[in-house]
GROMACS .gro file of C-alpha atoms in nm:
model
  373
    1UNK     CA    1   0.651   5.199   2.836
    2UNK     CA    2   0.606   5.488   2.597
    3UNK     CA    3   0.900   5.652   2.763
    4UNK     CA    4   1.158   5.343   2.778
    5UNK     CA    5   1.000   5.348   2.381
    6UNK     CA    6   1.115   5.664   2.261
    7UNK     CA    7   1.437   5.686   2.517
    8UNK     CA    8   1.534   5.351   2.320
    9UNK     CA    9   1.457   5.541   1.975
   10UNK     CA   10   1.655   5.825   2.055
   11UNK     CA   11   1.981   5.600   2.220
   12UNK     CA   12   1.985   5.389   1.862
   13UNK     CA   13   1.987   5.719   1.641
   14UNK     CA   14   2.216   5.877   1.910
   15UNK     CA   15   2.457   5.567   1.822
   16UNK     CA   16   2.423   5.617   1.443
   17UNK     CA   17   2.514   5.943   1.460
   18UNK     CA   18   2.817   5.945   1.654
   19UNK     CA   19   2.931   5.653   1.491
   20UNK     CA   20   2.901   5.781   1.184
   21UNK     CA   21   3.035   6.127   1.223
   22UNK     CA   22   3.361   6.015   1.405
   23UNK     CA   23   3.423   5.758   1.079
   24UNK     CA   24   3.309   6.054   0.854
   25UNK     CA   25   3.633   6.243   1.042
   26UNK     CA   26   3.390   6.549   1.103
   27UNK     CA   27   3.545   6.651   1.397
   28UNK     CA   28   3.884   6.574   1.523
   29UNK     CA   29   4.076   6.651   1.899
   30UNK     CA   30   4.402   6.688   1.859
   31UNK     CA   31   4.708   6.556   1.675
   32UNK     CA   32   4.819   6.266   1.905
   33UNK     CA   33   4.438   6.095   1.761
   34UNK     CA   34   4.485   5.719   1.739
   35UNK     CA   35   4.205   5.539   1.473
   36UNK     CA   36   3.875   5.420   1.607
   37UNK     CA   37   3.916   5.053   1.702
   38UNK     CA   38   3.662   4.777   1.844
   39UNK     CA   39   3.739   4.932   2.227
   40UNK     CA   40   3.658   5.251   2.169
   41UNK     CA   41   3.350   5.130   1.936
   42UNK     CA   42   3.200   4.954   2.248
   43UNK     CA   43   3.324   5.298   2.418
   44UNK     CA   44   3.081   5.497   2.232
   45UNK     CA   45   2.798   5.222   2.246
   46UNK     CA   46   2.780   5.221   2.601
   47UNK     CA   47   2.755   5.581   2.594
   48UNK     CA   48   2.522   5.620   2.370
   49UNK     CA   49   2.275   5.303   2.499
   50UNK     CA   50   2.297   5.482   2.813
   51UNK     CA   51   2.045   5.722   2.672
   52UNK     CA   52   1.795   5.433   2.734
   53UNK     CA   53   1.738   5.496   3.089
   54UNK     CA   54   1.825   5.941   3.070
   55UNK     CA   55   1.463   5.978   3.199
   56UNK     CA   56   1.432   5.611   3.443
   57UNK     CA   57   1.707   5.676   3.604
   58UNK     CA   58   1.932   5.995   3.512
   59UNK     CA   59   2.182   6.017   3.735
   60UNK     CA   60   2.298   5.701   3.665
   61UNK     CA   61   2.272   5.705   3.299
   62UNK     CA   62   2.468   6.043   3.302
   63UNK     CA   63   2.791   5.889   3.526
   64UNK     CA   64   2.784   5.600   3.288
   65UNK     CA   65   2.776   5.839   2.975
   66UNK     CA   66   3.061   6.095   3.147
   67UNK     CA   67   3.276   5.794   3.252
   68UNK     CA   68   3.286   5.620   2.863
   69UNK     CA   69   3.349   6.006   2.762
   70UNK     CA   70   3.676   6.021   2.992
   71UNK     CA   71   3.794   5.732   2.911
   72UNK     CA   72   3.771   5.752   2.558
   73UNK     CA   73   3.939   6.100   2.527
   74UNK     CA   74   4.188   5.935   2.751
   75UNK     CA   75   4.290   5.709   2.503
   76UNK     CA   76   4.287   5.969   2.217
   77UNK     CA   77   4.032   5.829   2.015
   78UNK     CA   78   3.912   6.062   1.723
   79UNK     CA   79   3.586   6.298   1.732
   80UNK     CA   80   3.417   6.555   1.995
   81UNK     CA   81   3.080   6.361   1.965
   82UNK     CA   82   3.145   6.097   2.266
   83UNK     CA   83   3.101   6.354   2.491
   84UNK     CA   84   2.708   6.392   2.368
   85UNK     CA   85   2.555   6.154   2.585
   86UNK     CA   86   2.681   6.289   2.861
   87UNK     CA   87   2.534   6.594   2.758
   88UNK     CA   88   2.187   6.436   2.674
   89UNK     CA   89   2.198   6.346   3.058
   90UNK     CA   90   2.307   6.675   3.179
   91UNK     CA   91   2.042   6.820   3.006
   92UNK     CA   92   1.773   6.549   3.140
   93UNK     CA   93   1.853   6.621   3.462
   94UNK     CA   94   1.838   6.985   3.437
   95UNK     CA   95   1.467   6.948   3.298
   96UNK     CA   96   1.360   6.742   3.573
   97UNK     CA   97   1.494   6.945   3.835
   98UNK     CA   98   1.762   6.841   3.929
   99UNK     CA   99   2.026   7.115   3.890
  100UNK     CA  100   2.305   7.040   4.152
  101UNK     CA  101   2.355   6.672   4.007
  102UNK     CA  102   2.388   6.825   3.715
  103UNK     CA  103   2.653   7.024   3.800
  104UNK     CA  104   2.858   6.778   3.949
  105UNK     CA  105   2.812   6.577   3.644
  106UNK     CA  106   2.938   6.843   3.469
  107UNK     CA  107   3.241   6.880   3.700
  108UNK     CA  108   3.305   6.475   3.697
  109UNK     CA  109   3.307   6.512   3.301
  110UNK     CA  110   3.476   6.830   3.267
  111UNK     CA  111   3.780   6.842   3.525
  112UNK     CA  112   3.955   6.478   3.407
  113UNK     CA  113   3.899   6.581   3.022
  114UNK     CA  114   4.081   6.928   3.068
  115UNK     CA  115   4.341   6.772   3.334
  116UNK     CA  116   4.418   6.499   3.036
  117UNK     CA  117   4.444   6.832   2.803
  118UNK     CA  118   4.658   7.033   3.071
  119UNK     CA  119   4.923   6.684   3.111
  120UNK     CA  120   4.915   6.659   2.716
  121UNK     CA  121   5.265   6.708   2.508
  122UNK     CA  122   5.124   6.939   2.294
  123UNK     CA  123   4.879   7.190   2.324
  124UNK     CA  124   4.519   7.212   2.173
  125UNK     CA  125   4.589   7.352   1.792
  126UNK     CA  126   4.356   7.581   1.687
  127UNK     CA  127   3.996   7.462   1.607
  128UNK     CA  128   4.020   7.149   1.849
  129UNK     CA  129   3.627   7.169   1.993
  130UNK     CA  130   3.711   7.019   2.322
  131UNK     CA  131   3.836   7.365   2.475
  132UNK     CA  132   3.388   7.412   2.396
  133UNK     CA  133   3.325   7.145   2.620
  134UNK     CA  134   3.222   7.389   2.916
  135UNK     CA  135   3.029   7.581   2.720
  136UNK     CA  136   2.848   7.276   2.621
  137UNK     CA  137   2.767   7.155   2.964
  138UNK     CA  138   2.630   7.505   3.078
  139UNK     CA  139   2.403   7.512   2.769
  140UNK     CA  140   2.288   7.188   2.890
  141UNK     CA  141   2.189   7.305   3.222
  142UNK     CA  142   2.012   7.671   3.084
  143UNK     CA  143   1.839   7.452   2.835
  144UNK     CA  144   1.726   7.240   3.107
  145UNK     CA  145   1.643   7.454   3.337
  146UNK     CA  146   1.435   7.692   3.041
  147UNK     CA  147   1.242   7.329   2.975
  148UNK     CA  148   1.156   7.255   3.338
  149UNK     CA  149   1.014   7.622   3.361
  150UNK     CA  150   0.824   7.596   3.057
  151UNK     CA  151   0.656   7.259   3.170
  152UNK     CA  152   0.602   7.380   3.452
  153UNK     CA  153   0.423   7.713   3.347
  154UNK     CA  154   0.224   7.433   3.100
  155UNK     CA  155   0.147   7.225   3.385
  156UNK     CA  156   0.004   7.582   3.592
  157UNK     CA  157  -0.204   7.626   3.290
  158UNK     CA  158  -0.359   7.298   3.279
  159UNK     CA  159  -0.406   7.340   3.621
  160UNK     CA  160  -0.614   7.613   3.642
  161UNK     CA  161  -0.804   7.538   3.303
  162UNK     CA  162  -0.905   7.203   3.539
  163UNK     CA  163  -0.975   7.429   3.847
  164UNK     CA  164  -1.194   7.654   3.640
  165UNK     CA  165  -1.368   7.377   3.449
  166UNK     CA  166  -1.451   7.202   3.816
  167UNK     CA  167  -1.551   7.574   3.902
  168UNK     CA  168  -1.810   7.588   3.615
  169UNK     CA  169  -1.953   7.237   3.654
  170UNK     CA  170  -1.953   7.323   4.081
  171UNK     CA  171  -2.143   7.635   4.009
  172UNK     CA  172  -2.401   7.485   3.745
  173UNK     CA  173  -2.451   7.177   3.970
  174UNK     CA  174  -2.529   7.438   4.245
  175UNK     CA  175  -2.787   7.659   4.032
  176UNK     CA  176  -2.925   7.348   3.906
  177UNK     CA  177  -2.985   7.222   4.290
  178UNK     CA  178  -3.155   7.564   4.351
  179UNK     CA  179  -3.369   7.546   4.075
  180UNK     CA  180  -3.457   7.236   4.183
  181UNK     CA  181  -3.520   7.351   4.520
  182UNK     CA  182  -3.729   7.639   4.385
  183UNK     CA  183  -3.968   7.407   4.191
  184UNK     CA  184  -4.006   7.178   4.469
  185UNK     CA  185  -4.112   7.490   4.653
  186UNK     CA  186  -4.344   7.603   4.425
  187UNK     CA  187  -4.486   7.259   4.400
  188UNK     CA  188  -4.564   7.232   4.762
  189UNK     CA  189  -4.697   7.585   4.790
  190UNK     CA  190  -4.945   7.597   4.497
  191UNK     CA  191  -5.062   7.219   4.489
  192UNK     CA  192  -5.054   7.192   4.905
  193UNK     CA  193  -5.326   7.447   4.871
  194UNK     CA  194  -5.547   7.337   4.605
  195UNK     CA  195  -5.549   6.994   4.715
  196UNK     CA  196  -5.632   7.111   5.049
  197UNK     CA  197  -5.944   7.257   4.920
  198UNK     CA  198  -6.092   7.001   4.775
  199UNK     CA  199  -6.036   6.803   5.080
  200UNK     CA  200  -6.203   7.023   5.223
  201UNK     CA  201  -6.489   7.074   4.973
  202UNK     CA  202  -6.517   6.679   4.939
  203UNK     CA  203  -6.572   6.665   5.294
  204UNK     CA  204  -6.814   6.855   5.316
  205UNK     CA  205  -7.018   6.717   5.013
  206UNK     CA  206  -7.000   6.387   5.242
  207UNK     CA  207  -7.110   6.513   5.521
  208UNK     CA  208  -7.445   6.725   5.283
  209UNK     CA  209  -7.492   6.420   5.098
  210UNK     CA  210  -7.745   6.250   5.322
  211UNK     CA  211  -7.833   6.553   5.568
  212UNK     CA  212  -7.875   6.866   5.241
  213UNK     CA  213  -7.844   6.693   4.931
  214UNK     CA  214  -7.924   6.983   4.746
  215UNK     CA  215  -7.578   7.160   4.855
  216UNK     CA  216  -7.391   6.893   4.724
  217UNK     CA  217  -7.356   7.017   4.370
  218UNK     CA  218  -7.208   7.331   4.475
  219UNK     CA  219  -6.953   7.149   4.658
  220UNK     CA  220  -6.858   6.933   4.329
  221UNK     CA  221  -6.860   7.259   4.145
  222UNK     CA  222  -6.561   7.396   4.397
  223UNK     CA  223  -6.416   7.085   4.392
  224UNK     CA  224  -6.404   7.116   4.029
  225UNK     CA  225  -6.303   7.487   4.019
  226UNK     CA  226  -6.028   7.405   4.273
  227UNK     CA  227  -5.874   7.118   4.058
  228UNK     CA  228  -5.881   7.336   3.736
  229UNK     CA  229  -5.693   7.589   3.923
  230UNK     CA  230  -5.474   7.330   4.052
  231UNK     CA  231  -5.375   7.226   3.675
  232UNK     CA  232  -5.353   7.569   3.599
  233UNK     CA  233  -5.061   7.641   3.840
  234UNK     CA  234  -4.915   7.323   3.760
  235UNK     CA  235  -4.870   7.384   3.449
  236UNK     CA  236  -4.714   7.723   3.526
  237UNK     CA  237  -4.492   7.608   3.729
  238UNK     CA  238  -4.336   7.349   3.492
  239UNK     CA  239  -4.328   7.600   3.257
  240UNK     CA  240  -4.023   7.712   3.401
  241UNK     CA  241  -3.806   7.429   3.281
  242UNK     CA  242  -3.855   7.582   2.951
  243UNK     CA  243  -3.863   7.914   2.983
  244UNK     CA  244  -3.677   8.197   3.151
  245UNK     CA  245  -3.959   8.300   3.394
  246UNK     CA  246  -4.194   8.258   3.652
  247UNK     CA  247  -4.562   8.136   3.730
  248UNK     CA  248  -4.809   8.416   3.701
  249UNK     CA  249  -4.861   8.452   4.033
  250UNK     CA  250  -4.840   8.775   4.280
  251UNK     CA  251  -4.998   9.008   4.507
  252UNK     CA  252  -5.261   9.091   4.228
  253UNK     CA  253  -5.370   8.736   4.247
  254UNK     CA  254  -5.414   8.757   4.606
  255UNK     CA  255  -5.784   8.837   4.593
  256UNK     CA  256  -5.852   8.486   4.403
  257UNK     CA  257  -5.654   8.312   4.655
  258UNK     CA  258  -5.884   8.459   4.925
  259UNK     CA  259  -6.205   8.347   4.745
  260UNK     CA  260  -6.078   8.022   4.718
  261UNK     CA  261  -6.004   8.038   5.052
  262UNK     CA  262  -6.398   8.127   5.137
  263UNK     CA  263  -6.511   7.855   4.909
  264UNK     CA  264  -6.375   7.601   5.121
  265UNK     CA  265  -6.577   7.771   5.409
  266UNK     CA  266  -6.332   7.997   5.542
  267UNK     CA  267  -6.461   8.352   5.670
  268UNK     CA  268  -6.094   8.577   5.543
  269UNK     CA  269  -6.135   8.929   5.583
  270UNK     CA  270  -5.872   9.056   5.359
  271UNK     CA  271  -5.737   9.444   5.408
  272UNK     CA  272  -5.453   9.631   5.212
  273UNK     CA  273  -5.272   9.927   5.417
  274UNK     CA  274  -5.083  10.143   5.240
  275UNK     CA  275  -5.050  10.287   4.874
  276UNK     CA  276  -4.990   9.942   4.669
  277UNK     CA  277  -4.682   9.918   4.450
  278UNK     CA  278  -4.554   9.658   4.209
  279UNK     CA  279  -4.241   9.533   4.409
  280UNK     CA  280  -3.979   9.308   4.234
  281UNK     CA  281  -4.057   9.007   4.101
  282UNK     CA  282  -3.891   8.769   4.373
  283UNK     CA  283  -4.070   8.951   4.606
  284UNK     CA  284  -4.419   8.969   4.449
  285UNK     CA  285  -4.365   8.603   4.472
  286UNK     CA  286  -4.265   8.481   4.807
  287UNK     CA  287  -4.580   8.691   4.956
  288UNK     CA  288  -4.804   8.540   4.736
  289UNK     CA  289  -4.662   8.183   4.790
  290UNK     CA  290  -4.605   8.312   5.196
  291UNK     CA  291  -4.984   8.391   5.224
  292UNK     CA  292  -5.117   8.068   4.981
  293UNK     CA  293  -4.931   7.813   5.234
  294UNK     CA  294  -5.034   8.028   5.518
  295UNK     CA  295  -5.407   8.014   5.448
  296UNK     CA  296  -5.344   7.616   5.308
  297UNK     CA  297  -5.193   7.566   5.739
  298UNK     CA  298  -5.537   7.681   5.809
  299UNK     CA  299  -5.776   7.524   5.605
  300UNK     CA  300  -5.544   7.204   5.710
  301UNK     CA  301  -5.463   7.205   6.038
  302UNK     CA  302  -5.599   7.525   6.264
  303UNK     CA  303  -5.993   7.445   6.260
  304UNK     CA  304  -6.049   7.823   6.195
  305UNK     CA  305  -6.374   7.982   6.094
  306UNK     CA  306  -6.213   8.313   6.030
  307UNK     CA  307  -5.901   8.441   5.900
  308UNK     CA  308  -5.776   8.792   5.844
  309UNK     CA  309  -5.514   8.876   5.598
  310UNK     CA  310  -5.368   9.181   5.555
  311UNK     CA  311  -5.108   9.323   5.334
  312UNK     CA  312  -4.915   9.644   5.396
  313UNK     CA  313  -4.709   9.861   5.197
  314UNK     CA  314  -4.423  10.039   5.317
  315UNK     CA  315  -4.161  10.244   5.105
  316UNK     CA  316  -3.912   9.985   5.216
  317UNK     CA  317  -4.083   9.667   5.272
  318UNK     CA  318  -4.402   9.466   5.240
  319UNK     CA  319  -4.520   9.321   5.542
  320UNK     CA  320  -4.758   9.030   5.515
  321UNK     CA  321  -5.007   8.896   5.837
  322UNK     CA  322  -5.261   8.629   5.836
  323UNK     CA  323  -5.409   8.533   6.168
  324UNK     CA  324  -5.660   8.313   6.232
  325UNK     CA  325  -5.883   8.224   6.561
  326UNK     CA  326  -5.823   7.858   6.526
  327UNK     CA  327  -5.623   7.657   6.807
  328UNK     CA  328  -5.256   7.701   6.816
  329UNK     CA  329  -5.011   7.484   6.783
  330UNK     CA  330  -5.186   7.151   6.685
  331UNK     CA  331  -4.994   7.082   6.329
  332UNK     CA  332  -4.770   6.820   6.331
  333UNK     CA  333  -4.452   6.930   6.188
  334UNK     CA  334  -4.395   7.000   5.864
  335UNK     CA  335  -4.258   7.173   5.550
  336UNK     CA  336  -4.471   7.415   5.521
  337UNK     CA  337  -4.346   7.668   5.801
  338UNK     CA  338  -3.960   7.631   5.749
  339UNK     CA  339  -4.044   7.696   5.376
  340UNK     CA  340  -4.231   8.058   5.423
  341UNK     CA  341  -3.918   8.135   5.687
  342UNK     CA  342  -3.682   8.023   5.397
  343UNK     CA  343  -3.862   8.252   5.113
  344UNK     CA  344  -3.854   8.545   5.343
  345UNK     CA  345  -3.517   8.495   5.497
  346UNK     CA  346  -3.344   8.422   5.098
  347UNK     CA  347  -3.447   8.808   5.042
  348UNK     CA  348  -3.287   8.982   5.370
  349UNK     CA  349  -3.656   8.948   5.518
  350UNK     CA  350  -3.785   8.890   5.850
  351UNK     CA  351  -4.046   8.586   5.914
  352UNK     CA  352  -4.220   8.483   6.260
  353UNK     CA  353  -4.506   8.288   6.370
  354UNK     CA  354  -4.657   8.171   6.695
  355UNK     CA  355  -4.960   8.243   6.895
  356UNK     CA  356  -5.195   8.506   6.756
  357UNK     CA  357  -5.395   8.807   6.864
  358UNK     CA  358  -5.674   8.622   6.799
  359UNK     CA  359  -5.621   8.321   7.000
  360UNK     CA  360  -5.520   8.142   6.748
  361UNK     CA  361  -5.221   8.092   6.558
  362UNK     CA  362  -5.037   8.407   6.314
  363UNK     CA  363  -4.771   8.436   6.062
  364UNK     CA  364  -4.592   8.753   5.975
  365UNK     CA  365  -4.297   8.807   5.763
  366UNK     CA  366  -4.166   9.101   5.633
  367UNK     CA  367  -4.005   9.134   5.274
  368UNK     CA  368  -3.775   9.419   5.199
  369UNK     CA  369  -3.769   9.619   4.879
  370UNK     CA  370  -3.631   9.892   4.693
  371UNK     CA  371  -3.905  10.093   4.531
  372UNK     CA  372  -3.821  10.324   4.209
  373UNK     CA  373  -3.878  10.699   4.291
   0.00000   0.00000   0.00000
């Protein structure tokens, strides 16, 4: 509607115009003129309320603007600016693309008016504009053409701006998902293990309650300790949705983890081979959170009374193992597993786990670094 709008805008002016220049004698074809009567009036109106539809329907809005033009420089009615619909629509149709019918309505225009010149008793005099009228129409179609190309270079622009703005919002969408991911990781990892503690530890407060009361307290006391710890890393980890960084956790941590670990009645013997390092951050994380859910597997599921852990540094990677002499293979499935393999496999490591040395069940993975000389 906006379009049949301003097409209808442009027709009436296009009307005024004409009308008014050929009365205003502004422009004149020839000698043989004859004066503008009510025919050729309704000539030029047809012509110029053809403009109505230039964009609707072009092709048909330029043949009925070229025909009115014909016929009224057939009958040798005064002024050049008849012929300017027909070059509104020539120019349309250029713009939209559609060059050849704008060259034949060029042609259809063109070849009658200069045959009517060519059969004419006298000769154009000097000045007469309709000798231009070529001209005209192949200014029309370069216009056209120069118009189509810049709304089309427009439209390319737009384009991509929309490509790269989907880009932008696809990539923060993604980061967003792996952040959320990596909490959720963290989550399991740190609270998995406290909580399995003081399952533990309230278990066995049960079972001293009636058989060594005494013993009791110390289990509340762990129980305690274990949920303070439990906050502690909670509250690190949802630190991170308001800060750049990470919980304080590490390899240098992994001596708490272990008495933790012996609190809730494990035996972990815990060795270090190598000359110890600080690796990169990422790194420094995913063992600590690879050995904290390995060690929470145990206390959960394995039935161990021992567990060794051992931690060794190489030039070019850190290789974690915890093994444990519990029975193999009796965890349901779970989380747990798939997420150590995924924190070891995200850095280019290695992970495996199955039966142990020990008879029961091991976990190794193997996280590669690059260590400063």
């Amino acid at each position: 509607m906006s379009i049949r709008r301003t097409d209808t805008f442009v027709a009436v002016g296009a009307l005024a115009a004409i009308v008014g220049a050929t009365y205003g004698n502004i422009s004149w074809t020839g000698p043989l003129e004859r004066p503008l009567d009510p025919a050729g009036l309704a000539l030029i109106t047809v012509a110029a309320l053809s403009l109505v539809l230039r964009r609707t329907a072009p092709a048909a809005a330029g043949v009925v603007a070229a025909a009115c033009a014909v016929v009224y420089y057939a009958a040798h009615y005064p002024g050049v600016f008849a012929a300017a619909p027909a070059l509104a629509s020539v120019y349309t149709l250029a713009s939209l693309g559609r060059r050849r019918t704008a060259i034949w309505l060029s042609l259809a225009m063109s070849v009658p008016v200069y045959t009517l010149m060519a059969l004419a008793a006298d000769d154009p005099v000097a000045g007469n504009w309709m000798p231009l009228l070529t001209g005209w129409l192949m200014a029309m179609i370069v216009a056209g053409e120069v118009t189509r190309g810049r709304h089309a270079y427009l439209r390319a622009v737009e384009q991509r701006a929309e490509e790269a703005e989907r880009t932008r919002e696809e990539a923060a969408l993604r980061r967003a998902g792996e952040e959320r991911l990596w909490i959720a990781q963290e989550l399991h990892d740190s609270l998995t293990h406290s909580i399995s503690v003081v399952n533990v530890q309230a278990a066995l407060a049960l079972e001293l309650l009636d058989r060594k009361p005494e013993r009791v307290r110390e289990a509340l006391v762990a129980i305690k300790e274990s949920g303070h710890e439990a906050m502690d890393e909670l509250r690190a980890t949802l630190g991170v949705l308001r800060r750049d960084d990470r919980a304080e956790t590490g390899l240098a941590q992994l001596p708490r983890l272990v008495s933790r670990a012996e609190g809730a009645g494990l035996r972990v013997a815990y060795t270090v081979r190598g000359e110890p390092y600080a690796p990169p951050p990422e790194v420094d994380l995913a063992a600590y959170r690879i050995a904290q859910e390995a060690l929470t597997n145990v206390l959960r599921h394995a039935g161990a009374a021992a567990v060794t852990l051992t931690v060794a540094y190489d030039p070019l990677a850190i290789v974690l193992t915890v093994d444990d002499d519990g029975e193999p293979g009796t965890a349901p499935p779970g989380m747990g597993l798939i997420g150590m393999r995924e924190r070891a496999v995200a850095l280019g490591g290695a992970f495996a786990a199955g039966p142990g040395p020990r008879g029961g069940f091991s976990v190794r993975a193997e996280l590669p670094v690059r260590v400063a000389a």
